[in-house]
Tab-separated table of C-alpha atoms in Angstrom:
chain	number	residue	atom	x	y	z
A	3	MET	CA	84.264	-15.875	-63.548
A	4	ASN	CA	87.002	-16.849	-61.145
A	5	GLU	CA	86.575	-17.858	-57.518
A	6	GLN	CA	87.550	-14.404	-56.168
A	7	GLN	CA	85.012	-12.635	-58.391
A	8	GLU	CA	82.312	-15.060	-57.286
A	9	SER	CA	83.238	-14.457	-53.656
A	10	ASN	CA	83.067	-10.678	-54.177
A	11	LEU	CA	79.578	-10.979	-55.650
A	12	LYS	CA	78.467	-12.991	-52.621
A	13	TRP	CA	79.857	-10.288	-50.305
A	14	LEU	CA	78.040	-7.563	-52.237
A	15	ALA	CA	74.775	-9.500	-52.028
A	16	LYS	CA	75.270	-10.029	-48.286
A	17	LEU	CA	76.045	-6.342	-47.720
A	18	THR	CA	72.954	-5.356	-49.687
A	19	ARG	CA	70.751	-7.633	-47.568
A	20	GLU	CA	72.305	-6.329	-44.339
A	21	TYR	CA	71.797	-2.703	-45.323
A	22	GLN	CA	68.213	-3.311	-46.438
A	23	LYS	CA	67.493	-5.098	-43.163
A	24	SER	CA	68.915	-2.207	-41.144
A	25	LEU	CA	66.982	0.309	-43.238
A	26	ASP	CA	63.749	-1.688	-42.959
A	27	GLN	CA	64.077	-1.748	-39.163
A	28	ALA	CA	64.681	2.008	-39.015
A	29	LEU	CA	61.672	2.714	-41.259
A	30	VAL	CA	59.131	0.429	-39.523
A	31	PRO	CA	57.789	3.191	-37.226
A	32	LEU	CA	57.038	5.300	-40.324
A	33	ARG	CA	55.164	2.461	-42.072
A	34	LEU	CA	57.771	2.497	-44.848
A	35	ASN	CA	60.503	0.126	-45.977
A	36	SER	CA	63.670	-0.019	-48.054
A	37	SER	CA	61.574	-0.458	-51.198
A	38	ASN	CA	59.409	2.648	-50.901
A	39	TYR	CA	61.118	5.308	-48.749
A	40	TYR	CA	63.080	6.490	-51.814
A	41	PHE	CA	59.817	7.521	-53.487
A	42	ILE	CA	59.014	9.848	-50.571
A	43	MET	CA	62.483	11.381	-50.805
A	44	LYS	CA	62.378	11.918	-54.572
A	45	ILE	CA	58.840	13.312	-54.633
A	46	HIS	CA	59.888	15.721	-51.881
A	47	ASP	CA	63.086	16.716	-53.694
A	48	PHE	CA	61.418	17.266	-57.082
A	49	GLY	CA	58.079	18.588	-55.849
A	50	ARG	CA	55.222	17.580	-58.101
A	51	LEU	CA	56.699	15.183	-60.615
A	52	PRO	CA	55.401	12.925	-63.360
A	53	GLN	CA	55.098	9.285	-62.379
A	54	GLU	CA	57.314	8.400	-65.363
A	55	LYS	CA	60.127	10.386	-63.721
A	56	LEU	CA	60.022	7.980	-60.766
A	57	VAL	CA	60.465	5.119	-63.209
A	58	SER	CA	63.677	6.683	-64.510
A	59	LEU	CA	64.891	7.715	-61.038
A	60	THR	CA	64.377	4.277	-59.502
A	61	GLY	CA	65.315	2.114	-62.458
A	62	LEU	CA	62.247	-0.016	-61.722
A	63	ASN	CA	59.739	-1.044	-64.329
A	64	GLY	CA	56.560	0.977	-64.636
A	65	SER	CA	54.261	-1.614	-63.081
A	66	ASN	CA	56.416	-1.836	-59.929
A	67	VAL	CA	56.419	1.942	-59.618
A	68	THR	CA	52.638	2.031	-60.109
A	69	ARG	CA	52.105	-0.577	-57.360
A	70	THR	CA	54.421	1.194	-54.928
A	71	VAL	CA	52.871	4.591	-55.633
A	72	GLN	CA	49.399	3.129	-55.056
A	73	LYS	CA	50.489	1.779	-51.665
A	74	LEU	CA	51.856	5.205	-50.718
A	75	ILE	CA	48.568	6.783	-51.824
A	76	ASP	CA	46.623	4.245	-49.746
A	77	GLN	CA	48.804	5.109	-46.745
A	78	GLY	CA	48.047	8.812	-47.202
A	79	PHE	CA	51.619	9.864	-48.049
A	80	VAL	CA	51.162	10.692	-51.755
A	81	VAL	CA	48.465	12.121	-54.019
A	82	LYS	CA	48.142	11.610	-57.759
A	83	GLU	CA	46.867	14.479	-59.885
A	84	LYS	CA	46.154	14.852	-63.592
A	85	ASN	CA	49.113	16.302	-65.459
A	86	GLU	CA	47.842	19.362	-67.333
A	87	GLN	CA	50.992	19.317	-69.530
A	88	ASP	CA	50.465	15.671	-70.517
A	89	ARG	CA	46.864	14.569	-70.124
A	90	ARG	CA	47.865	10.886	-70.431
A	91	GLY	CA	50.035	11.047	-67.318
A	92	PHE	CA	49.855	11.957	-63.667
A	93	LEU	CA	51.801	14.165	-61.312
A	94	LEU	CA	52.728	12.889	-57.880
A	95	ALA	CA	52.994	15.062	-54.798
A	96	LEU	CA	53.391	14.481	-51.088
A	97	THR	CA	50.388	15.035	-48.860
A	98	GLY	CA	50.743	16.952	-45.608
A	99	VAL	CA	51.398	13.609	-43.904
A	100	GLY	CA	54.023	12.739	-46.519
A	101	GLU	CA	55.734	16.101	-46.027
A	102	ALA	CA	55.606	15.662	-42.260
A	103	ILE	CA	57.424	12.315	-42.310
A	104	TYR	CA	60.121	13.433	-44.758
A	105	GLY	CA	62.415	14.636	-41.961
A	106	GLN	CA	61.840	11.401	-40.067
A	107	VAL	CA	62.757	9.419	-43.192
A	108	LEU	CA	66.059	11.304	-43.386
A	109	VAL	CA	66.773	10.485	-39.733
A	110	ALA	CA	65.870	6.807	-40.254
A	111	VAL	CA	68.176	6.571	-43.277
A	112	LYS	CA	70.971	8.274	-41.340
A	113	ASP	CA	70.485	5.857	-38.414
A	114	ALA	CA	70.500	2.828	-40.727
A	115	GLN	CA	73.634	4.081	-42.412
A	116	ALA	CA	75.344	4.618	-39.050
A	117	THR	CA	74.487	1.042	-38.072
A	118	PHE	CA	75.713	-0.260	-41.415
A	119	TYR	CA	78.998	1.686	-41.142
A	120	SER	CA	79.555	0.978	-37.457
A	121	ASN	CA	82.606	-1.240	-38.065
A	122	LEU	CA	84.331	1.346	-40.271
A	123	SER	CA	86.363	4.391	-39.292
A	124	GLU	CA	85.344	7.748	-40.788
A	125	GLU	CA	88.208	7.465	-43.270
A	126	GLU	CA	87.115	3.960	-44.277
A	127	GLN	CA	83.528	5.178	-44.689
A	128	THR	CA	84.694	7.924	-47.027
A	129	ILE	CA	86.798	5.508	-49.072
A	130	PHE	CA	83.935	2.985	-49.198
A	131	GLU	CA	81.506	5.650	-50.460
A	132	GLN	CA	84.009	6.832	-53.073
A	133	LEU	CA	84.551	3.285	-54.310
A	134	LEU	CA	80.811	2.582	-54.447
A	135	GLY	CA	80.318	5.780	-56.415
A	136	LYS	CA	83.055	4.782	-58.828
A	137	LEU	CA	81.579	1.311	-59.321
A	138	ALA	CA	78.110	2.774	-59.879
A	139	GLU	CA	79.234	5.254	-62.552
A	140	GLU	CA	77.811	4.577	-65.938
């Protein structure tokens, strides 16, 4: 790895920390953070979904997903139900409280993104998003 590549990796790490910090601050009033808000969004988007689906959607290992889901259950945002199609697994769904905060989560994410992008023009934001998408392609 050359010096420029190493420098780029440091910048990416710094940007990640800055975005997570901004997102964490925006989510504090909702009792969520940058590690668990995504679960609320995906459960909302998919409706009742198997817990294993969250593992594939997040790219996290199963035990991390289980811990995060349990915290969301304890907070009253998510319920876990037996999966009638697969009796070994569970389906996750948002509670009324979880559904109610979904819109607020979207606003918090939008606010965090606006803060994160504040030094970029609209054109630069578009280019940045396109480049990130290209880098993230598998």
